[in-house]
Amino acid sequence: MSSIPPRYSRITGTGSFLPPDRLSNEALAARLARDGIETSDQWIVERTGIRARHFAAADVTSSDLALPAARHALEAAGRSAAEVDLIIVATSTPDMVFPSTACLLQRKLGVAGCAAFDVQAVCSGFVYALTVADAMIRTGAATCALVVGTEVFSRILDFKDRTTCVLFGDGAGAVVLEASDQPGLLASELHADGRHVEILCTPGTVSGGQVLGDPLLKMDGQAVFKLAVGVLESAARAVLAKAGRSEADIDWLIPHQANIRIMQGTAKKLKLPMDKLVVTVDEHGNTSAASIPLALDVAVRSGRIRRGDTVMLEGVGGGFTWGAVLLDY
Ligand code: ACO
């Protein structure tokens, strides 16, 4: 009796997009100073490693940023949008309450019929979305998935709060994930702990035609910092154990691009040299669900990540949520 061959998923193309309006720390500091808010390039660089961020124009939405990122990923994979049978978009800044940003992206791609939905896990969103797409491909529910992280965090920033507004930016990243007889994604780990909702949240909601509660981002930076380094280490170790690999097997670590000090802390705990980390936070700040696919695309297109390299992706964010994916690129 012939057995069914195992089915895996594999990334076949990556893409990303940053809106053209780039704001350096100096430019942001000058803008905040007009409202009497003091900050400096030196403070932001020393505490976060961020040097600039990109902000989308007022009428540009998450699906608008997702479209060029998705097109670049499809082009890199040699696929047309019509060949995609699953679209998952990770975002916390959707275009509308509903329908999903994935459905809006599907329409902008000029296709119809395939499954499309959003995943909401804040900065862990891309790792969550990739894990869901991998599971759907392994079970035969999908064959060619477009997985996107896209955000316009500038919409939910409080520009009177210097402790948060200097940290975030807008952007999008995407991958095409396809069925393969070779892995591909080796293992993933997803976690959440809703007891920590308050340390990072945007608590407002829409009700009766009005916004109820505060619609701007709130963060307890030190609480987030402490939790992030711990869970990123435990998720990394767990995903390596699941895949039967060790720290020495990691060619590239792509942590969520939030803060260089969180990334340095994670690398130290895993005893990884900093040159194995992909770092793009300096150029775009924290783009939440977009940050990992953005960094992945930059590293692939610059020739650093090559076919066969073992790559770990790690997300952490509001919820509190966290997770890791280990893959052979
Ligand atoms: N410019 C100048 N001074 C500032 C600024 C600023 N933008 N922001 C805060 N300060 C001041 C504070 O007022 C404080 O002044 P004081 O000592 O006179 O009271 C001083 O700097 C130190 O403030 P802290 O909050 O203690 O600074 P800390 O060293 O903790 O750094 C930071 C703050 C960068 C936010 C840090 O806590 C951090 O990185 N946390 C993790 C945040 C993060 O990465 N979140 C995202 C991850 S999850 C996700 O992506 C959704």
GROMACS .gro file of C-alpha atoms and ligand atoms in nm:
model
  380
    1MET     CA    1   0.000   0.000   0.000
    2SER     CA    2   0.147   0.338  -0.096
    3SER     CA    3   0.165   0.599   0.180
    4ILE     CA    4   0.073   0.965   0.125
    5PRO     CA    5   0.394   1.172   0.096
    6PRO     CA    6   0.432   1.442   0.364
    7ARG     CA    7   0.325   1.789   0.262
    8TYR     CA    8   0.515   2.094   0.381
    9SER     CA    9   0.507   2.468   0.316
   10ARG     CA   10   0.791   2.679   0.185
   11ILE     CA   11   0.844   3.052   0.124
   12THR     CA   12   0.883   3.106  -0.251
   13GLY     CA   13   0.887   3.486  -0.264
   14THR     CA   14   0.914   3.794  -0.042
   15GLY     CA   15   0.816   4.159  -0.087
   16SER     CA   16   0.786   4.479   0.111
   17PHE     CA   17   0.681   4.839   0.083
   18LEU     CA   18   0.744   5.156   0.284
   19PRO     CA   19   0.542   5.472   0.217
   20PRO     CA   20   0.764   5.744   0.063
   21ASP     CA   21   0.736   6.000   0.347
   22ARG     CA   22   1.050   5.926   0.557
   23LEU     CA   23   1.083   6.118   0.882
   24SER     CA   24   1.425   6.120   1.049
   25ASN     CA   25   1.447   6.151   1.428
   26GLU     CA   26   1.553   6.514   1.384
   27ALA     CA   27   1.251   6.588   1.164
   28LEU     CA   28   1.015   6.418   1.409
   29ALA     CA   29   1.174   6.605   1.703
   30ALA     CA   30   1.124   6.936   1.519
   31ARG     CA   31   0.760   6.849   1.450
   32LEU     CA   32   0.694   6.753   1.816
   33ALA     CA   33   0.874   7.067   1.940
   34ARG     CA   34   0.604   7.278   1.770
   35ASP     CA   35   0.361   7.129   2.029
   36GLY     CA   36   0.607   7.174   2.315
   37ILE     CA   37   0.708   6.806   2.324
   38GLU     CA   38   1.083   6.756   2.377
   39THR     CA   39   1.281   6.469   2.231
   40SER     CA   40   1.608   6.423   2.046
   41ASP     CA   41   1.783   6.204   1.793
   42GLN     CA   42   2.031   6.106   2.065
   43TRP     CA   43   1.762   5.985   2.310
   44ILE     CA   44   1.575   5.787   2.045
   45VAL     CA   45   1.889   5.622   1.901
   46GLU     CA   46   2.037   5.534   2.242
   47ARG     CA   47   1.715   5.385   2.384
   48THR     CA   48   1.574   5.219   2.072
   49GLY     CA   49   1.819   5.210   1.777
   50ILE     CA   50   1.556   5.386   1.563
   51ARG     CA   51   1.685   5.658   1.326
   52ALA     CA   52   1.381   5.711   1.101
   53ARG     CA   53   1.027   5.595   1.029
   54HIS     CA   54   0.795   5.619   0.730
   55PHE     CA   55   0.445   5.764   0.763
   56ALA     CA   56   0.166   5.699   0.515
   57ALA     CA   57  -0.030   5.994   0.374
   58ALA     CA   58  -0.364   6.058   0.547
   59ASP     CA   59  -0.570   5.884   0.278
   60VAL     CA   60  -0.342   5.577   0.247
   61THR     CA   61  -0.465   5.261   0.422
   62SER     CA   62  -0.314   4.930   0.531
   63SER     CA   63  -0.447   4.757   0.219
   64ASP     CA   64  -0.284   5.027   0.002
   65LEU     CA   65   0.056   4.949   0.159
   66ALA     CA   66  -0.009   4.575   0.137
   67LEU     CA   67  -0.073   4.587  -0.238
   68PRO     CA   68   0.282   4.670  -0.361
   69ALA     CA   69   0.435   4.441  -0.095
   70ALA     CA   70   0.211   4.156  -0.216
   71ARG     CA   71   0.289   4.228  -0.582
   72HIS     CA   72   0.664   4.221  -0.512
   73ALA     CA   73   0.631   3.888  -0.328
   74LEU     CA   74   0.422   3.735  -0.609
   75GLU     CA   75   0.674   3.856  -0.868
   76ALA     CA   76   0.962   3.704  -0.668
   77ALA     CA   77   0.771   3.374  -0.645
   78GLY     CA   78   0.688   3.378  -1.016
   79ARG     CA   79   0.316   3.357  -0.935
   80SER     CA   80   0.016   3.558  -1.047
   81ALA     CA   81  -0.250   3.673  -0.800
   82ALA     CA   82  -0.493   3.434  -0.971
   83GLU     CA   83  -0.281   3.138  -0.852
   84VAL     CA   84  -0.322   3.237  -0.485
   85ASP     CA   85  -0.586   3.030  -0.301
   86LEU     CA   86  -0.547   3.188   0.045
   87ILE     CA   87  -0.482   3.545   0.162
   88ILE     CA   88  -0.407   3.613   0.528
   89VAL     CA   89  -0.337   3.968   0.642
   90ALA     CA   90  -0.194   4.040   0.987
   91THR     CA   91  -0.282   4.392   1.098
   92SER     CA   92  -0.397   4.591   1.401
   93THR     CA   93  -0.474   4.895   1.187
   94PRO     CA   94  -0.731   4.761   0.940
   95ASP     CA   95  -0.888   4.986   0.676
   96MET     CA   96  -1.237   4.929   0.815
   97VAL     CA   97  -1.415   4.760   1.105
   98PHE     CA   98  -1.522   4.516   0.834
   99PRO     CA   99  -1.473   4.371   0.580
  100SER     CA  100  -1.124   4.241   0.649
  101THR     CA  101  -0.817   4.410   0.504
  102ALA     CA  102  -0.749   4.073   0.335
  103CYS     CA  103  -1.074   4.105   0.135
  104LEU     CA  104  -0.986   4.464   0.040
  105LEU     CA  105  -0.639   4.351  -0.069
  106GLN     CA  106  -0.792   4.065  -0.269
  107ARG     CA  107  -1.006   4.317  -0.460
  108LYS     CA  108  -0.706   4.545  -0.521
  109LEU     CA  109  -0.514   4.246  -0.658
  110GLY     CA  110  -0.799   4.199  -0.907
  111VAL     CA  111  -0.889   3.846  -0.802
  112ALA     CA  112  -1.190   3.683  -0.637
  113GLY     CA  113  -1.295   3.353  -0.488
  114CYS     CA  114  -1.005   3.243  -0.269
  115ALA     CA  115  -1.028   3.245   0.112
  116ALA     CA  116  -0.924   3.577   0.268
  117PHE     CA  117  -0.919   3.684   0.631
  118ASP     CA  118  -0.729   3.892   0.886
  119VAL     CA  119  -0.530   3.783   1.190
  120GLN     CA  120  -0.513   4.019   1.490
  121ALA     CA  121  -0.217   3.945   1.715
  122VAL     CA  122  -0.056   4.291   1.707
  123CYS     CA  123   0.324   4.267   1.662
  124SER     CA  124   0.311   3.885   1.670
  125GLY     CA  125   0.056   3.894   1.388
  126PHE     CA  126   0.287   3.784   1.108
  127VAL     CA  127   0.420   3.484   1.300
  128TYR     CA  128   0.059   3.388   1.384
  129ALA     CA  129  -0.053   3.433   1.021
  130LEU     CA  130   0.239   3.233   0.882
  131THR     CA  131   0.166   2.949   1.126
  132VAL     CA  132  -0.202   2.942   1.023
  133ALA     CA  133  -0.110   2.943   0.652
  134ASP     CA  134   0.144   2.662   0.710
  135ALA     CA  135  -0.120   2.453   0.890
  136MET     CA  136  -0.373   2.509   0.610
  137ILE     CA  137  -0.118   2.411   0.346
  138ARG     CA  138  -0.010   2.098   0.536
  139THR     CA  139  -0.370   1.981   0.568
  140GLY     CA  140  -0.442   2.047   0.200
  141ALA     CA  141  -0.683   2.337   0.266
  142ALA     CA  142  -0.456   2.567   0.062
  143THR     CA  143  -0.169   2.534  -0.186
  144CYS     CA  144  -0.045   2.886  -0.254
  145ALA     CA  145  -0.089   3.141   0.023
  146LEU     CA  146  -0.018   3.512   0.033
  147VAL     CA  147   0.071   3.610   0.390
  148VAL     CA  148   0.098   3.982   0.459
  149GLY     CA  149   0.179   4.205   0.756
  150THR     CA  150   0.068   4.565   0.704
  151GLU     CA  151   0.019   4.862   0.935
  152VAL     CA  152  -0.052   5.233   0.949
  153PHE     CA  153   0.038   5.270   1.316
  154SER     CA  154   0.074   5.647   1.267
  155ARG     CA  155  -0.311   5.658   1.284
  156ILE     CA  156  -0.319   5.537   1.646
  157LEU     CA  157  -0.016   5.726   1.782
  158ASP     CA  158  -0.056   5.997   2.045
  159PHE     CA  159   0.182   6.267   1.921
  160LYS     CA  160   0.159   6.432   2.264
  161ASP     CA  161   0.315   6.122   2.427
  162ARG     CA  162   0.688   6.118   2.352
  163THR     CA  163   0.732   5.780   2.522
  164THR     CA  164   0.539   5.606   2.241
  165CYS     CA  165   0.509   5.827   1.930
  166VAL     CA  166   0.882   5.811   1.850
  167LEU     CA  167   0.879   5.430   1.836
  168PHE     CA  168   0.639   5.335   1.556
  169GLY     CA  169   0.605   5.367   1.179
  170ASP     CA  170   0.401   5.245   0.880
  171GLY     CA  171   0.484   4.976   0.624
  172ALA     CA  172   0.404   4.635   0.479
  173GLY     CA  173   0.578   4.305   0.410
  174ALA     CA  174   0.456   3.990   0.239
  175VAL     CA  175   0.553   3.634   0.154
  176VAL     CA  176   0.418   3.371  -0.082
  177LEU     CA  177   0.400   3.037   0.100
  178GLU     CA  178   0.353   2.729  -0.119
  179ALA     CA  179   0.300   2.358  -0.075
  180SER     CA  180   0.623   2.163  -0.112
  181ASP     CA  181   0.750   1.807  -0.068
  182GLN     CA  182   1.052   1.955   0.117
  183PRO     CA  183   1.033   2.167   0.435
  184GLY     CA  184   1.008   2.475   0.446
  185LEU     CA  185   0.863   2.569   0.773
  186LEU     CA  186   1.007   2.333   1.033
  187ALA     CA  187   0.817   2.426   1.348
  188SER     CA  188   0.631   2.707   1.515
  189GLU     CA  189   0.531   2.815   1.863
  190LEU     CA  190   0.245   3.054   1.942
  191HIS     CA  191   0.151   3.191   2.282
  192ALA     CA  192  -0.064   3.456   2.448
  193ASP     CA  193  -0.127   3.580   2.800
  194GLY     CA  194  -0.433   3.804   2.825
  195ARG     CA  195  -0.348   3.899   3.184
  196HIS     CA  196  -0.115   4.163   3.034
  197VAL     CA  197  -0.373   4.341   2.816
  198GLU     CA  198  -0.312   4.680   2.980
  199ILE     CA  199   0.065   4.709   2.925
  200LEU     CA  200   0.020   4.757   2.551
  201CYS     CA  201  -0.319   4.844   2.406
  202THR     CA  202  -0.534   5.079   2.202
  203PRO     CA  203  -0.848   5.053   2.412
  204GLY     CA  204  -1.100   5.259   2.212
  205THR     CA  205  -1.388   5.107   2.017
  206VAL     CA  206  -1.664   5.218   1.783
  207SER     CA  207  -2.018   5.219   1.921
  208GLY     CA  208  -2.337   5.399   1.827
  209GLY     CA  209  -2.157   5.605   1.564
  210GLN     CA  210  -1.891   5.727   1.805
  211VAL     CA  211  -1.549   5.627   1.930
  212LEU     CA  212  -1.583   5.504   2.286
  213GLY     CA  213  -1.271   5.510   2.504
  214ASP     CA  214  -0.924   5.620   2.402
  215PRO     CA  215  -0.837   5.528   2.041
  216LEU     CA  216  -0.463   5.600   2.084
  217LEU     CA  217  -0.183   5.355   2.170
  218LYS     CA  218  -0.088   5.317   2.538
  219MET     CA  219   0.225   5.136   2.652
  220ASP     CA  220   0.411   5.063   2.973
  221GLY     CA  221   0.750   5.048   2.802
  222GLN     CA  222   0.947   4.893   3.087
  223ALA     CA  223   0.689   4.619   3.151
  224VAL     CA  224   0.684   4.537   2.778
  225PHE     CA  225   1.063   4.532   2.766
  226LYS     CA  226   1.100   4.287   3.056
  227LEU     CA  227   0.832   4.049   2.931
  228ALA     CA  228   0.955   4.062   2.570
  229VAL     CA  229   1.313   3.948   2.636
  230GLY     CA  230   1.196   3.656   2.852
  231VAL     CA  231   0.929   3.523   2.615
  232LEU     CA  232   1.147   3.565   2.306
  233GLU     CA  233   1.411   3.345   2.467
  234SER     CA  234   1.162   3.076   2.576
  235ALA     CA  235   0.985   3.073   2.235
  236ALA     CA  236   1.320   3.041   2.055
  237ARG     CA  237   1.429   2.747   2.269
  238ALA     CA  238   1.090   2.575   2.237
  239VAL     CA  239   1.076   2.604   1.859
  240LEU     CA  240   1.434   2.475   1.825
  241ALA     CA  241   1.350   2.175   2.046
  242LYS     CA  242   1.034   2.104   1.843
  243ALA     CA  243   1.236   2.104   1.519
  244GLY     CA  244   1.522   1.901   1.668
  245ARG     CA  245   1.769   2.183   1.606
  246SER     CA  246   1.999   2.390   1.827
  247GLU     CA  247   2.105   2.755   1.851
  248ALA     CA  248   2.415   2.669   1.647
  249ASP     CA  249   2.190   2.578   1.350
  250ILE     CA  250   2.046   2.932   1.324
  251ASP     CA  251   2.193   3.122   1.029
  252TRP     CA  252   1.966   3.425   1.072
  253LEU     CA  253   1.746   3.552   1.353
  254ILE     CA  254   1.473   3.798   1.255
  255PRO     CA  255   1.312   3.924   1.575
  256HIS     CA  256   1.021   4.167   1.570
  257GLN     CA  257   1.181   4.502   1.488
  258ALA     CA  258   1.070   4.702   1.794
  259ASN     CA  259   1.381   4.807   1.972
  260ILE     CA  260   1.750   4.723   1.924
  261ARG     CA  261   1.794   4.666   2.297
  262ILE     CA  262   1.526   4.392   2.304
  263MET     CA  263   1.698   4.231   2.004
  264GLN     CA  264   2.042   4.255   2.166
  265GLY     CA  265   1.901   4.103   2.487
  266THR     CA  266   1.748   3.812   2.294
  267ALA     CA  267   2.068   3.748   2.095
  268LYS     CA  268   2.273   3.747   2.416
  269LYS     CA  269   2.044   3.495   2.585
  270LEU     CA  270   2.065   3.268   2.279
  271LYS     CA  271   2.443   3.324   2.256
  272LEU     CA  272   2.407   3.443   1.897
  273PRO     CA  273   2.652   3.701   1.759
  274MET     CA  274   2.483   4.026   1.652
  275ASP     CA  275   2.589   3.967   1.290
  276LYS     CA  276   2.337   3.681   1.274
  277LEU     CA  277   2.054   3.924   1.343
  278VAL     CA  278   1.868   4.104   1.068
  279VAL     CA  279   1.817   4.460   1.191
  280THR     CA  280   1.601   4.709   1.001
  281VAL     CA  281   1.437   4.889   1.295
  282ASP     CA  282   1.680   5.179   1.244
  283GLU     CA  283   1.521   5.256   0.907
  284HIS     CA  284   1.148   5.212   0.979
  285GLY     CA  285   1.091   5.196   1.356
  286ASN     CA  286   0.836   4.950   1.491
  287THR     CA  287   0.592   4.863   1.212
  288SER     CA  288   0.414   4.602   1.426
  289ALA     CA  289   0.286   4.308   1.214
  290ALA     CA  290   0.480   4.436   0.912
  291SER     CA  291   0.822   4.440   1.078
  292ILE     CA  292   0.922   4.074   1.036
  293PRO     CA  293   0.827   4.032   0.667
  294LEU     CA  294   0.984   4.374   0.595
  295ALA     CA  295   1.313   4.266   0.753
  296LEU     CA  296   1.296   3.925   0.583
  297ASP     CA  297   1.250   4.087   0.242
  298VAL     CA  298   1.538   4.330   0.297
  299ALA     CA  299   1.769   4.043   0.399
  300VAL     CA  300   1.663   3.825   0.104
  301ARG     CA  301   1.694   4.102  -0.155
  302SER     CA  302   2.034   4.213  -0.022
  303GLY     CA  303   2.158   3.854  -0.068
  304ARG     CA  304   2.222   3.792   0.303
  305ILE     CA  305   1.955   3.521   0.339
  306ARG     CA  306   2.010   3.252   0.078
  307ARG     CA  307   1.823   2.935  -0.019
  308GLY     CA  308   1.890   2.665   0.241
  309ASP     CA  309   1.967   2.905   0.528
  310THR     CA  310   1.797   2.830   0.858
  311VAL     CA  311   1.600   3.133   0.971
  312MET     CA  312   1.416   3.201   1.296
  313LEU     CA  313   1.135   3.458   1.299
  314GLU     CA  314   1.021   3.588   1.638
  315GLY     CA  315   0.723   3.806   1.719
  316VAL     CA  316   0.609   3.970   2.042
  317GLY     CA  317   0.342   4.227   2.107
  318GLY     CA  318   0.013   4.340   2.253
  319GLY     CA  319  -0.215   4.080   2.399
  320PHE     CA  320   0.037   3.992   2.535
  321THR     CA  321   0.124   3.763   2.240
  322TRP     CA  322   0.446   3.601   2.125
  323GLY     CA  323   0.570   3.327   1.898
  324ALA     CA  324   0.848   3.190   1.681
  325VAL     CA  325   0.878   3.014   1.347
  326LEU     CA  326   1.185   2.816   1.242
  327LEU     CA  327   1.230   2.758   0.869
  328ASP     CA  328   1.474   2.647   0.606
  329TYR     CA  329   1.457   2.924   0.349
  330ACO     N1  330   1.260   6.167   2.431
  330ACO     C1  331   1.326   6.213   2.539
  330ACO     N2  332   1.305   6.166   2.663
  330ACO     C2  333   1.214   6.070   2.678
  330ACO     C3  334   1.141   6.018   2.570
  330ACO     C4  335   1.168   6.070   2.442
  330ACO     N3  336   1.104   6.028   2.331
  330ACO     N4  337   1.058   5.923   2.615
  330ACO     C5  338   1.078   5.914   2.748
  330ACO     N5  339   1.171   6.004   2.787
  330ACO     C6  340   1.223   6.026   2.920
  330ACO     C7  341   1.123   5.992   3.029
  330ACO     O1  342   1.033   6.098   3.051
  330ACO     C8  343   1.214   5.970   3.146
  330ACO     O2  344   1.251   6.094   3.199
  330ACO     P1  345   1.271   6.112   3.358
  330ACO     O3  346   1.384   6.019   3.394
  330ACO     O4  347   1.306   6.256   3.370
  330ACO     O5  348   1.141   6.073   3.419
  330ACO     C9  349   1.339   5.909   3.082
  330ACO     O6  350   1.333   5.941   2.942
  330ACO    C10  351   1.346   5.759   3.096
  330ACO     O7  352   1.219   5.703   3.066
  330ACO     P2  353   1.194   5.551   3.070
  330ACO     O8  354   1.052   5.521   3.029
  330ACO     O9  355   1.243   5.498   3.201
  330ACO    O10  356   1.292   5.504   2.955
  330ACO     P3  357   1.340   5.359   2.920
  330ACO    O11  358   1.485   5.348   2.935
  330ACO    O12  359   1.253   5.254   2.983
  330ACO    O13  360   1.312   5.356   2.766
  330ACO    C11  361   1.153   5.268   2.610
  330ACO    C12  362   1.178   5.372   2.717
  330ACO    C13  363   1.246   5.294   2.492
  330ACO    C14  364   1.008   5.282   2.563
  330ACO    C15  365   1.180   5.129   2.670
  330ACO    O14  366   1.105   5.108   2.787
  330ACO    C16  367   1.148   5.021   2.574
  330ACO    O15  368   1.217   5.002   2.478
  330ACO     N6  369   1.041   4.942   2.599
  330ACO    C17  370   0.997   4.843   2.506
  330ACO    C18  371   0.898   4.910   2.420
  330ACO    C19  372   0.877   4.837   2.294
  330ACO    O16  373   0.968   4.801   2.222
  330ACO     N7  374   0.748   4.820   2.263
  330ACO    C20  375   0.707   4.759   2.149
  330ACO    C21  376   0.720   4.607   2.158
  330ACO     S1  377   0.575   4.525   2.140
  330ACO    C22  378   0.509   4.593   2.008
  330ACO    O17  379   0.577   4.616   1.915
  330ACO    C23  380   0.366   4.625   2.002
   0.00000   0.00000   0.00000
